[in-house]
PDB file of C-alpha atoms and ligand atoms in Angstrom:
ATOM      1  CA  UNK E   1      22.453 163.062 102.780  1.00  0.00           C
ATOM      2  CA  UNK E   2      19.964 165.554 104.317  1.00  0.00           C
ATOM      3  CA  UNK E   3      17.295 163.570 103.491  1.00  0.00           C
ATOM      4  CA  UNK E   4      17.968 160.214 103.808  1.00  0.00           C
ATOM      5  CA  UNK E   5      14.019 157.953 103.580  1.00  0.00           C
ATOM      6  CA  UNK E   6      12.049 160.937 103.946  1.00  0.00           C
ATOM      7  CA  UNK E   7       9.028 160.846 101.469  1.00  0.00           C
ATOM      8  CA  UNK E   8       8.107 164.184  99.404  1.00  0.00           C
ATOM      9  CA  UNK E   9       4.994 164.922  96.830  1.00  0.00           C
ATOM     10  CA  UNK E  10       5.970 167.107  94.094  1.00  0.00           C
ATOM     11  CA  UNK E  11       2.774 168.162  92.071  1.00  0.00           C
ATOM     12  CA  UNK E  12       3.500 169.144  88.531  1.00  0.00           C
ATOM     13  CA  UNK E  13       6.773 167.066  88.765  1.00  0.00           C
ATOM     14  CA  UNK E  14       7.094 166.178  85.375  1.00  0.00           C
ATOM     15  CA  UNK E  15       8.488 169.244  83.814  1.00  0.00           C
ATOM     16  CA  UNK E  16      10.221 172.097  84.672  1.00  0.00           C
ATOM     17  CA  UNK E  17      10.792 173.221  88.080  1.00  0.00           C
ATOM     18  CA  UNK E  18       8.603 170.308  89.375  1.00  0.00           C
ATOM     19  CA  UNK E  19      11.042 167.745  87.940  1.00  0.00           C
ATOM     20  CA  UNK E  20      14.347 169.491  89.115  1.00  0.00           C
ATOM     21  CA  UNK E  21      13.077 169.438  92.536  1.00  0.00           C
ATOM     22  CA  UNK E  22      12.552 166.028  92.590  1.00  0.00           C
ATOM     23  CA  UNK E  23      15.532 165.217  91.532  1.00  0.00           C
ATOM     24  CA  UNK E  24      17.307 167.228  93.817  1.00  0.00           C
ATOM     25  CA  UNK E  25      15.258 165.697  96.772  1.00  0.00           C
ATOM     26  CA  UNK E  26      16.211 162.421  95.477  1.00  0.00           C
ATOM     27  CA  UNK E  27      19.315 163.283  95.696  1.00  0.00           C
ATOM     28  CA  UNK E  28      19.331 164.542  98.954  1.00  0.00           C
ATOM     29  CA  UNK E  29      18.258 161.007  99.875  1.00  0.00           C
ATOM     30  CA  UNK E  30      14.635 161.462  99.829  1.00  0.00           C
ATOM     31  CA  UNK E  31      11.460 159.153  97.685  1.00  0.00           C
ATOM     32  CA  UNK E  32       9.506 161.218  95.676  1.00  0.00           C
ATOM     33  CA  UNK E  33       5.329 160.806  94.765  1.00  0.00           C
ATOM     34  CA  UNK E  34       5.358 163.003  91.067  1.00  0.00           C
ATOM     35  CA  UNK E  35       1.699 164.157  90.596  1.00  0.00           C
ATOM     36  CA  UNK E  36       1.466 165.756  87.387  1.00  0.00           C
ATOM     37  CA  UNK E  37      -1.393 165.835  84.611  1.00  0.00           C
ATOM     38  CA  UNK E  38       1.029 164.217  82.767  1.00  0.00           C
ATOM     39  CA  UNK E  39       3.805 162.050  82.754  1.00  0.00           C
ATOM     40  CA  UNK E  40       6.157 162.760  79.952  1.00  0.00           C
ATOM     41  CA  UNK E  41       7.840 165.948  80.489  1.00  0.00           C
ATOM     42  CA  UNK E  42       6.735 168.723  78.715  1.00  0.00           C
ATOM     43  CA  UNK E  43       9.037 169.896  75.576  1.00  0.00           C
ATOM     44  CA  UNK E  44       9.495 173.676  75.204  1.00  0.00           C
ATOM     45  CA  UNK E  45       9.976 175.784  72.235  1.00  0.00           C
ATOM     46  CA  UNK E  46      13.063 177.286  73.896  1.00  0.00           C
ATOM     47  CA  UNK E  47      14.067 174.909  77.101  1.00  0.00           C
ATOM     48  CA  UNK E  48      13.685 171.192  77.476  1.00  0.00           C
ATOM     49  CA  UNK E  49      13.626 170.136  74.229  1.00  0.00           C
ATOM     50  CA  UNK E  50      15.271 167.132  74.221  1.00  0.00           C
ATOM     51  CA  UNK E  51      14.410 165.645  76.775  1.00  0.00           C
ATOM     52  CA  UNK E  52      13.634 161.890  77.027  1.00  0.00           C
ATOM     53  CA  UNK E  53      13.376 160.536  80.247  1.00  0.00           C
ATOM     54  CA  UNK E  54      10.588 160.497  83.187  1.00  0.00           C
ATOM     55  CA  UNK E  55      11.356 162.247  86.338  1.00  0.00           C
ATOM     56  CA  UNK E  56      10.413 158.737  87.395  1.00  0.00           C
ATOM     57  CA  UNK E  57      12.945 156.992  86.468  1.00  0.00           C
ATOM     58  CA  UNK E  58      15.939 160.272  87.131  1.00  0.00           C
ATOM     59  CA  UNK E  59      14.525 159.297  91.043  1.00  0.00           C
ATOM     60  CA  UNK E  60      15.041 155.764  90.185  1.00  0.00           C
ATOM     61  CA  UNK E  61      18.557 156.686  88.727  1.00  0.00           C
ATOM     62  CA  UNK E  62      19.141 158.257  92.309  1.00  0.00           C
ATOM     63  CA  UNK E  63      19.003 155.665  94.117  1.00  0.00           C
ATOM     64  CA  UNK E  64      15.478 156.742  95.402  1.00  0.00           C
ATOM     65  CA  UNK E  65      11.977 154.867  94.708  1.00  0.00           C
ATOM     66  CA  UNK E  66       9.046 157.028  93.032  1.00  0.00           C
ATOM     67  CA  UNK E  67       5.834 157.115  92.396  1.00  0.00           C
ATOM     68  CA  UNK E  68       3.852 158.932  89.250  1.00  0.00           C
ATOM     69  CA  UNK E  69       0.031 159.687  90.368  1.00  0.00           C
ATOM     70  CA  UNK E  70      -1.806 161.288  87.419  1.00  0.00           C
ATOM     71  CA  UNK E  71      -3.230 164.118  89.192  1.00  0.00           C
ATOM     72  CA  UNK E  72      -5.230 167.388  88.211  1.00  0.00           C
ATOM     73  CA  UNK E  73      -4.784 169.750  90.918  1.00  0.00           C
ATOM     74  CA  UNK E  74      -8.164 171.091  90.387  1.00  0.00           C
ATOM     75  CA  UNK E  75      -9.823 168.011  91.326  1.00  0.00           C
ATOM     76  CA  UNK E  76     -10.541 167.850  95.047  1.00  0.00           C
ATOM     77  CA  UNK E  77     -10.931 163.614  94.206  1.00  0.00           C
ATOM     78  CA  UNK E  78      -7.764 163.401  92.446  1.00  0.00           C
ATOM     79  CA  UNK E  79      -5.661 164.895  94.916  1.00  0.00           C
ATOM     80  CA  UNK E  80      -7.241 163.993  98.272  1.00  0.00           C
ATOM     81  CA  UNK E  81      -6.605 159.717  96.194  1.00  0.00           C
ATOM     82  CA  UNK E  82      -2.649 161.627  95.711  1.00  0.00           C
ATOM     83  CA  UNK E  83      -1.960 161.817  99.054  1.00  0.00           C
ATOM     84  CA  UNK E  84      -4.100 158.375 100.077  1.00  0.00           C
ATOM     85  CA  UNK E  85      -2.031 156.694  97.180  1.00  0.00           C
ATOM     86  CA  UNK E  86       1.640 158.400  98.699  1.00  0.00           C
ATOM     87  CA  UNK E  87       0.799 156.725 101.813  1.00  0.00           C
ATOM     88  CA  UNK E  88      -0.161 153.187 100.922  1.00  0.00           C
ATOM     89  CA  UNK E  89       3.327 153.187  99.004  1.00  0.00           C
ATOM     90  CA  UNK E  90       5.583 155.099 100.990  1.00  0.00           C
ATOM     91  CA  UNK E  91       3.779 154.747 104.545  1.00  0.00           C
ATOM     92  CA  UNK E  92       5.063 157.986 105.698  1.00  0.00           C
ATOM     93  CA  UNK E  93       4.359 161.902 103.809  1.00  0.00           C
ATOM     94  CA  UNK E  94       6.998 164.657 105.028  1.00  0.00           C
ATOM     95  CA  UNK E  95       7.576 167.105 102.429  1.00  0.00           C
ATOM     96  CA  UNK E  96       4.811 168.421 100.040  1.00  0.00           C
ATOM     97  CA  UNK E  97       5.802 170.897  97.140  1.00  0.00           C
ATOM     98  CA  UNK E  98       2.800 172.083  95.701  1.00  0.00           C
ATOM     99  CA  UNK E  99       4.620 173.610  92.402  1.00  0.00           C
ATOM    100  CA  UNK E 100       2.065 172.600  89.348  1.00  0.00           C
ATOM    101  CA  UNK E 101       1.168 176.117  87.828  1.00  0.00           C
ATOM    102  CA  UNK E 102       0.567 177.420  84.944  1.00  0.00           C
ATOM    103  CA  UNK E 103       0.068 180.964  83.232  1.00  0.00           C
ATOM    104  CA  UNK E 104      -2.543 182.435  80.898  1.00  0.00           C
ATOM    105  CA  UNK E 105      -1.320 185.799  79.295  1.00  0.00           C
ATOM    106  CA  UNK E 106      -3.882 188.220  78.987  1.00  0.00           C
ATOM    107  CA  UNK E 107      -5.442 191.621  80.628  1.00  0.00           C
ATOM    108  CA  UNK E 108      -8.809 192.299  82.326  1.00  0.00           C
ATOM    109  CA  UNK E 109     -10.446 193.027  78.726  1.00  0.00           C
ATOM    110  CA  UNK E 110      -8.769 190.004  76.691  1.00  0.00           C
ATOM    111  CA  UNK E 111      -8.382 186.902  79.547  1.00  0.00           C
ATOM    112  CA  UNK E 112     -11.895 185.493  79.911  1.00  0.00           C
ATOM    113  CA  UNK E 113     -13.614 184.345  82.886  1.00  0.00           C
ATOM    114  CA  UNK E 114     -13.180 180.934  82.646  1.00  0.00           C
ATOM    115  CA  UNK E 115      -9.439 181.091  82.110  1.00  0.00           C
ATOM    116  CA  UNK E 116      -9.102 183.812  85.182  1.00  0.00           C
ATOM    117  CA  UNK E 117     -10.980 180.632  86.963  1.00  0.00           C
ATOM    118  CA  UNK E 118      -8.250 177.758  85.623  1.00  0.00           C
ATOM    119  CA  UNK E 119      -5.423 179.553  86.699  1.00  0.00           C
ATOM    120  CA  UNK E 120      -6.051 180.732  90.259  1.00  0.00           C
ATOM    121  CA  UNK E 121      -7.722 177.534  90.142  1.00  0.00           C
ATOM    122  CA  UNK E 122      -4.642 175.439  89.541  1.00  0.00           C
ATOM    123  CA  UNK E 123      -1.865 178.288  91.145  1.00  0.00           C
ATOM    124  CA  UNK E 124      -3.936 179.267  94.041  1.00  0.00           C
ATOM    125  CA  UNK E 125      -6.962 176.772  95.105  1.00  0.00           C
ATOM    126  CA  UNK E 126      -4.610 173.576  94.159  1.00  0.00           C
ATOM    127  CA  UNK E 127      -2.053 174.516  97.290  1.00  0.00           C
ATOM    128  CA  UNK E 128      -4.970 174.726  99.124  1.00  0.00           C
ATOM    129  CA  UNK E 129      -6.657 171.359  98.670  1.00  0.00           C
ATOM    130  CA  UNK E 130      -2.794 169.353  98.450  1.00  0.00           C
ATOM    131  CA  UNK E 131      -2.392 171.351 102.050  1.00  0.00           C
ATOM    132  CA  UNK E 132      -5.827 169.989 103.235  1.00  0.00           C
ATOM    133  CA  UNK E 133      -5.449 166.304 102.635  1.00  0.00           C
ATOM    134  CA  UNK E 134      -1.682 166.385 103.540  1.00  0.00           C
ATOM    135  CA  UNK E 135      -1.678 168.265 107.071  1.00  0.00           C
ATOM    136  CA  UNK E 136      -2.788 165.266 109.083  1.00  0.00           C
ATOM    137  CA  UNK E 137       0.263 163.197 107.467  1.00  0.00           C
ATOM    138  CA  UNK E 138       2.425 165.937 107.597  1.00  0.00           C
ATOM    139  CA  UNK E 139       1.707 166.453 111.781  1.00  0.00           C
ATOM    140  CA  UNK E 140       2.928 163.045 112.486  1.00  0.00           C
ATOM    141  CA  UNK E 141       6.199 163.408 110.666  1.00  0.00           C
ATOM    142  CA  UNK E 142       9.401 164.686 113.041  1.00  0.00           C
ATOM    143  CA  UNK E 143      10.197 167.317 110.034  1.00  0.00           C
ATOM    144  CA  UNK E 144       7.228 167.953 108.622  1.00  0.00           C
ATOM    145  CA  UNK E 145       7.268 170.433 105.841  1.00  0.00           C
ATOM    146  CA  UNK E 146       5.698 172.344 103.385  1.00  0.00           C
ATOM    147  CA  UNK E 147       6.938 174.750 100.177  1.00  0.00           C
ATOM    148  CA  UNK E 148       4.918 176.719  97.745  1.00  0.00           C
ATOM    149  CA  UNK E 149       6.381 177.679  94.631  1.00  0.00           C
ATOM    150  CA  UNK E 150       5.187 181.368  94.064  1.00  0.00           C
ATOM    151  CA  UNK E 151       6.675 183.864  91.961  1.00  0.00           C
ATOM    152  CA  UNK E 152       8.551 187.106  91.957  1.00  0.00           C
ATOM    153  CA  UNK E 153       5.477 188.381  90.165  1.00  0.00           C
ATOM    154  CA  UNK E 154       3.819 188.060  93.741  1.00  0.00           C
ATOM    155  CA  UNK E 155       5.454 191.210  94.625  1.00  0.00           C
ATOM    156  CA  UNK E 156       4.640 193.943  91.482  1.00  0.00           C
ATOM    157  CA  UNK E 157       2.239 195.296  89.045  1.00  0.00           C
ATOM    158  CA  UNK E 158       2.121 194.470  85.654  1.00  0.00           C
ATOM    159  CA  UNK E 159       2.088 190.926  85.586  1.00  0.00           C
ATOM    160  CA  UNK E 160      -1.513 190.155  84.640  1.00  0.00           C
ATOM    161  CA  UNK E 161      -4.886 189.890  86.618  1.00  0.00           C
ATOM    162  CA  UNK E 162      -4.573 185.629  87.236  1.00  0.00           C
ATOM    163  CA  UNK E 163      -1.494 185.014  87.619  1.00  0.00           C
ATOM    164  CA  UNK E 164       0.401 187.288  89.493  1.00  0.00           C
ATOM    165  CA  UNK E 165      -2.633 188.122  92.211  1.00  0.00           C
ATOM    166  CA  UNK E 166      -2.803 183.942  92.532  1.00  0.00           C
ATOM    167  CA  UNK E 167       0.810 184.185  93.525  1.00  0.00           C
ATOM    168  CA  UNK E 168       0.695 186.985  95.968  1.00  0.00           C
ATOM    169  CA  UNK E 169      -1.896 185.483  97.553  1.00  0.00           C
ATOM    170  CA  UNK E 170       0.471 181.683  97.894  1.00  0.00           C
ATOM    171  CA  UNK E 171       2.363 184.097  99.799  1.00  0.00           C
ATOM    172  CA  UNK E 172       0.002 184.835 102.442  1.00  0.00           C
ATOM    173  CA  UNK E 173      -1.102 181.155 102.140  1.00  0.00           C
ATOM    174  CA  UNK E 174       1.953 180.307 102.917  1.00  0.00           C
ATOM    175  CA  UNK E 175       1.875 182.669 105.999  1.00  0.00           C
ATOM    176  CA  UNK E 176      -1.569 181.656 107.480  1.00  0.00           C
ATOM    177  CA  UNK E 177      -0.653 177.828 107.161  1.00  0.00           C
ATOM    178  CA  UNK E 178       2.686 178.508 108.787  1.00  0.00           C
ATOM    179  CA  UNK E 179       0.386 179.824 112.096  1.00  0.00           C
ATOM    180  CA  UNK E 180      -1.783 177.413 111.595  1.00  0.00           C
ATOM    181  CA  UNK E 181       0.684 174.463 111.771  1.00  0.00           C
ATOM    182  CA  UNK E 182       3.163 175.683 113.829  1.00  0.00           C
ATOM    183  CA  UNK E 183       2.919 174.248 117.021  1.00  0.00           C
ATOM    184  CA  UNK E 184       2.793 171.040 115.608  1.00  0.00           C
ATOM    185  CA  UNK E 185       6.687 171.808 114.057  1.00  0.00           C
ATOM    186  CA  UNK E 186       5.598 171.677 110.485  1.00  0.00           C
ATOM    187  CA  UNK E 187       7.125 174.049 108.987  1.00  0.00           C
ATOM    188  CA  UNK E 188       5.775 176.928 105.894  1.00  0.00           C
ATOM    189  CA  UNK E 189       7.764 178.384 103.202  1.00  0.00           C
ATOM    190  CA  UNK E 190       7.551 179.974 100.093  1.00  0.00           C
ATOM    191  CA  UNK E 191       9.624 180.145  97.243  1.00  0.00           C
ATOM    192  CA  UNK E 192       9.653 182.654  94.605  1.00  0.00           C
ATOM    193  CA  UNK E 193      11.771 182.246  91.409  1.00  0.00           C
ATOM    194  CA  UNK E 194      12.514 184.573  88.717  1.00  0.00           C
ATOM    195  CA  UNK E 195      12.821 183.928  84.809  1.00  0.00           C
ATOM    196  CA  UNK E 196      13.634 179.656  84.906  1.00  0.00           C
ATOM    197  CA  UNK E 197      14.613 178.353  82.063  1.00  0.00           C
ATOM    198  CA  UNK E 198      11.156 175.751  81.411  1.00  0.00           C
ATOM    199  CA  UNK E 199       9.157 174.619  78.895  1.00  0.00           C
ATOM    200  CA  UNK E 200       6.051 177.531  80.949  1.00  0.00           C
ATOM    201  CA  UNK E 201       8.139 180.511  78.802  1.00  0.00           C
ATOM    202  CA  UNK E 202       6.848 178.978  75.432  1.00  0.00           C
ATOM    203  CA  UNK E 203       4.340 182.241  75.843  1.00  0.00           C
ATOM    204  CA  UNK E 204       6.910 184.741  75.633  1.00  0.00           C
ATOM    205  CA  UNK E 205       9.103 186.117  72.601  1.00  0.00           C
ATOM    206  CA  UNK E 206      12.536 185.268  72.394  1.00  0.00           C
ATOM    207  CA  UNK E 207      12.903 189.581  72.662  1.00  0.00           C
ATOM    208  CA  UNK E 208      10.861 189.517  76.334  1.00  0.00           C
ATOM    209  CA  UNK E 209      13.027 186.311  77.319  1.00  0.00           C
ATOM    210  CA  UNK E 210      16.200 188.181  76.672  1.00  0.00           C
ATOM    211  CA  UNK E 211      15.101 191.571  78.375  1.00  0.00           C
ATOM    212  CA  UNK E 212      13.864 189.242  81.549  1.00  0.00           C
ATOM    213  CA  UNK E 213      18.113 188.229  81.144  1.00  0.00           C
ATOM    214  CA  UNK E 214      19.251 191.513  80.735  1.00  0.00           C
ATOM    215  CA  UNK E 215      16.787 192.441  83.743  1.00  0.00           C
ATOM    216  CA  UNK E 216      18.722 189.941  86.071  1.00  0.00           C
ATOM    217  CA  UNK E 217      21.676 191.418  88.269  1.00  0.00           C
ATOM    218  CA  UNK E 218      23.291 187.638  88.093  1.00  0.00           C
ATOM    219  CA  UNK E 219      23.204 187.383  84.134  1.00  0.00           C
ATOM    220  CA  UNK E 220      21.892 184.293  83.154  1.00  0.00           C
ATOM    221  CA  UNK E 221      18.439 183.248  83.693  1.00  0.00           C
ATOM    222  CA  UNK E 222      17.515 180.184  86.567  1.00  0.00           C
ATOM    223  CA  UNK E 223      17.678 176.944  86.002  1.00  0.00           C
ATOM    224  CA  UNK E 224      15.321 174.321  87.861  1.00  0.00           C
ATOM    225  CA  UNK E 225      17.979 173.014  90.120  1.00  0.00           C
ATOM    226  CA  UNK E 226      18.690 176.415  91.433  1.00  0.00           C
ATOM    227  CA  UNK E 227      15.087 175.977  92.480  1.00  0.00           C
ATOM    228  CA  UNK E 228      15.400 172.505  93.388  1.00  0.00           C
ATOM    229  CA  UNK E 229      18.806 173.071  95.773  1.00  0.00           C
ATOM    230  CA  UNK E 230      16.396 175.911  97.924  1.00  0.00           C
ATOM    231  CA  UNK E 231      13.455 173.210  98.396  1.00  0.00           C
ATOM    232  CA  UNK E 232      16.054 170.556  99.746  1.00  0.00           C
ATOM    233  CA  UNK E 233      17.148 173.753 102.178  1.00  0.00           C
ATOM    234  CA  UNK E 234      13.491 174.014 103.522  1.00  0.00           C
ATOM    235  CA  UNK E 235      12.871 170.356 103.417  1.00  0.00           C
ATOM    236  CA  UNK E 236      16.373 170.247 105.705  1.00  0.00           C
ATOM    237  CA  UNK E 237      17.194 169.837 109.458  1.00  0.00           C
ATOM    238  CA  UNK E 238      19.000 173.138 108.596  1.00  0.00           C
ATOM    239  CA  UNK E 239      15.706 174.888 107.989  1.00  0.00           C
ATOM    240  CA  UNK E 240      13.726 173.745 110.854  1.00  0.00           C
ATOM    241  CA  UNK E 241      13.146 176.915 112.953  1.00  0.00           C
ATOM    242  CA  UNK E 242      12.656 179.257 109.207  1.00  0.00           C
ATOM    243  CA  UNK E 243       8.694 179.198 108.631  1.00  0.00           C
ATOM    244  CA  UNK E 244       6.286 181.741 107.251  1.00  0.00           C
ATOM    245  CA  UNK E 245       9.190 183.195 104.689  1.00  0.00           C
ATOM    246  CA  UNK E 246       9.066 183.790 101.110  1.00  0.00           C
ATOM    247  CA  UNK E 247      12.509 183.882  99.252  1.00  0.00           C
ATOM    248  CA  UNK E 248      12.696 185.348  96.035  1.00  0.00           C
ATOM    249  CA  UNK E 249      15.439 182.263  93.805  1.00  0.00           C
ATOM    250  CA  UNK E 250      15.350 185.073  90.859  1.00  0.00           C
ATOM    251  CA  UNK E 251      19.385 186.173  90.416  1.00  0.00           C
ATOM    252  CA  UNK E 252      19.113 189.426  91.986  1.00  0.00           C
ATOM    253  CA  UNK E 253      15.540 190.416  89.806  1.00  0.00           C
ATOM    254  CA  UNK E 254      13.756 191.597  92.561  1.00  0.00           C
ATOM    255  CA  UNK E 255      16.925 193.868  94.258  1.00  0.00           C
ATOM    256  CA  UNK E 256      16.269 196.541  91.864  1.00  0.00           C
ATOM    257  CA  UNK E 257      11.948 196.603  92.207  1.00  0.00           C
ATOM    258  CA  UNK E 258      10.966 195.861  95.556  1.00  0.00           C
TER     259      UNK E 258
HETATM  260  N1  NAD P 301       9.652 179.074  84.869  1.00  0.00           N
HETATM  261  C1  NAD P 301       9.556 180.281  85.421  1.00  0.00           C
HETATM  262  O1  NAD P 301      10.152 181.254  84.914  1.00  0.00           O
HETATM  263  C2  NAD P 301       8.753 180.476  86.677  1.00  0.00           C
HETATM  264  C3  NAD P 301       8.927 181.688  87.382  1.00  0.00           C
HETATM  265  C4  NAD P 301       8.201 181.895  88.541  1.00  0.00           C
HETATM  266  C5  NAD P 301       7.355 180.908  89.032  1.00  0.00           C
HETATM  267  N2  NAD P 301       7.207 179.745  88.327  1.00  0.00           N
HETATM  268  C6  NAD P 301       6.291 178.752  88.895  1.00  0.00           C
HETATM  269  O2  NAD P 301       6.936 177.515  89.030  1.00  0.00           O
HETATM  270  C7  NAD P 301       5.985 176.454  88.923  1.00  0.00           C
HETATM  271  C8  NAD P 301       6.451 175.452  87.884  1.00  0.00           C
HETATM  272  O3  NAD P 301       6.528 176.112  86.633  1.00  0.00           O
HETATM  273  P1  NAD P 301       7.401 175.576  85.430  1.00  0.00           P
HETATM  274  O4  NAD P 301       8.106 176.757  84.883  1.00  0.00           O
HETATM  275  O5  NAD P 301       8.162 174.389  85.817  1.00  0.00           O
HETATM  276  O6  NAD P 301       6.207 175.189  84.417  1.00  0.00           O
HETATM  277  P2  NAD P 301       6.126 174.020  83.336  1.00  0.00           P
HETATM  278  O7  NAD P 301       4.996 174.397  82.457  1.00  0.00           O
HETATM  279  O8  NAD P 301       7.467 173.834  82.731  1.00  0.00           O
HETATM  280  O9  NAD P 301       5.765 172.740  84.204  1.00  0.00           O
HETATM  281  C9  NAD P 301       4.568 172.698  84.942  1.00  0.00           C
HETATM  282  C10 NAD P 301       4.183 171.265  85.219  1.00  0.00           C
HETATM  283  O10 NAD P 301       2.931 171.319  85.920  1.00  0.00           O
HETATM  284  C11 NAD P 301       2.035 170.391  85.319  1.00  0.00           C
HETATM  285  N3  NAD P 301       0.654 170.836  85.491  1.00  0.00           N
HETATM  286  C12 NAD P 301       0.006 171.842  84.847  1.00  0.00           C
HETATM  287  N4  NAD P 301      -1.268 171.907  85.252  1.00  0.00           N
HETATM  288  C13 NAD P 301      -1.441 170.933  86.184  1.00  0.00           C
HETATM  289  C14 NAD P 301      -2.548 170.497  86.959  1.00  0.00           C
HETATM  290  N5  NAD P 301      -3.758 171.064  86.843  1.00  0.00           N
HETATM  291  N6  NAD P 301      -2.357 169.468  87.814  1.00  0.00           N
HETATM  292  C15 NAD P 301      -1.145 168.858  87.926  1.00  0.00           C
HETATM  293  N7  NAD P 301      -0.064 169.218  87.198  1.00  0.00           N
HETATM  294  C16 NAD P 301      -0.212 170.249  86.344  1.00  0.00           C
HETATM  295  C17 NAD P 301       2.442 170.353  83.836  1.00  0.00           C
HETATM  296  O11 NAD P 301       1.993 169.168  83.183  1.00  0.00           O
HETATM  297  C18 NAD P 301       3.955 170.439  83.943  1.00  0.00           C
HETATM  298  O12 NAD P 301       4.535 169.159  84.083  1.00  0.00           O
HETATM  299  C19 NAD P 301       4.659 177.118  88.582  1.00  0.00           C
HETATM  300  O13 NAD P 301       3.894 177.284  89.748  1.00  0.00           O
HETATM  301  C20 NAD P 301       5.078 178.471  88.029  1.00  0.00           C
HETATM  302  O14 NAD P 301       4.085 179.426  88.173  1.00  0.00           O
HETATM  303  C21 NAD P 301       7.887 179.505  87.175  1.00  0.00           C
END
């Protein structure tokens, strides 16, 4: 196992890309601290419908202990008692993946103020305040690591004046921690996924979710383990000298664009 004991927080970990991370960890040997808002897993109109189990208890089915924490990531409180809670169960924090996000359609004239604020709020300013509290923990571990989940709409136009600018700029996040920590061998990477098959596309038509298919060189669209298999990667020994990188997980999507 590549990750035999080590302990990992996994913010929106009930759903989605969130969950098949953790499982993946767990599965790689590691405990996982789920902080989510909530902590059923979400049920899309077109992925995850069925579902019926916590990622709780798929850690528990692992082999693996967890640990739910009901956590908004906009609420400096709430996640600064995350990472104090991780601690008192686990004793030890080495792998953060600050993934919770979540996407508002809209342009500059029809997205108002206060929802521009929730999502760079949540997809930008939540990273920043998981990365705050969890440094010092992070410094004493011997593989210290940490992975933003970003998006492919970091890199392009077109994708909306919230979402996509709060990703590009998890990508230089990601860049100026990876300096920042550095010399203390914590390591800083990004991932950024293309069209993944979670409950998050409920906002698009089943039309835009078949041209985002069509629009992948490797035709099918991602799956959350495909996500979860390049955060065990980062979180590995293999990784340990890869920091300040974003990879695009997206089937080929960005080949053709950037
Ligand atoms: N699915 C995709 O196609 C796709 C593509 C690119 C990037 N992403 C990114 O991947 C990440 C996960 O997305 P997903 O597709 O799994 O979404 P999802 O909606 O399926 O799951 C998101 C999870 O985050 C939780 N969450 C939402 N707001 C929160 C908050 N304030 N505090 C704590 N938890 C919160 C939700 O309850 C949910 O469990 C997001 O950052 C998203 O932007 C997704």
């Amino acid at each position: 196992m590549k990750l035999e004991d080590r302990v990992a927080i996994v913010t929106g970990g009930s759903s989605g890309i969130g969950r098949g991370v953790a499982i993946e960890l767990a599965q790689e040997g590691a405990h996982v601290s789920i902080a989510d808002v909530q902590e059923e897993p979400k049920r899309g109109k077109y992925h995850d419908q069925d579902l019926v189990t916590t990622t709780g208890a798929e850690v528990d089915a692992a082999g693996r202990r967890s640990l739910f924490v009901r956590t908004d990531m906009g609420d400096n409180g709430a996640v600064s008692k995350l990472v104090e809670q991780t601690i008192s169960e686990f004793g030890r924090l080495d792998v953060i993946v600050n993934n919770a996000g979540i996407h508002i359609p809209g342009d500059s004239q029809s997205l108002s103020v206060a929802d521009w604020d929730r999502v760079v709020g949540v997809n930008l300013r939540g990273l920043f305040l998981l990365t705050k509290f969890a440094v010092p923990h992070l410094r004493r571990s011997p593989a210290g690591r940490i992975i933003n989940i970003a998006s492919v709409h970091a890199f392009h136009g077109g994708g909306g004046p919230a979402y996509a600018p709060a990703k590009a700029a998890v990508v230089n996040l990601t860049r100026d921690t990876a300096v920042e920590v550095a010399a203390d061998g914590v390591t800083v990477n990004a991932i950024c996924p293309g069209y993944i098959e979670t409950p998050i596309q409920d906002y698009l038509t089943e039309e835009e979710i078949k041209a985002a298919m069509e629009k992948t060189p490797l035709p099918r669209l991602g799956l959350p383990s495909d996500i979860g298999r390049a955060c065990v990667f980062f979180a590995s020994d293999d990784a340990e000298w890869i920091t300040g990188t974003a990879l695009p997980v997206d089937g080929g999507w960005l080949a053709p664009i950037v």
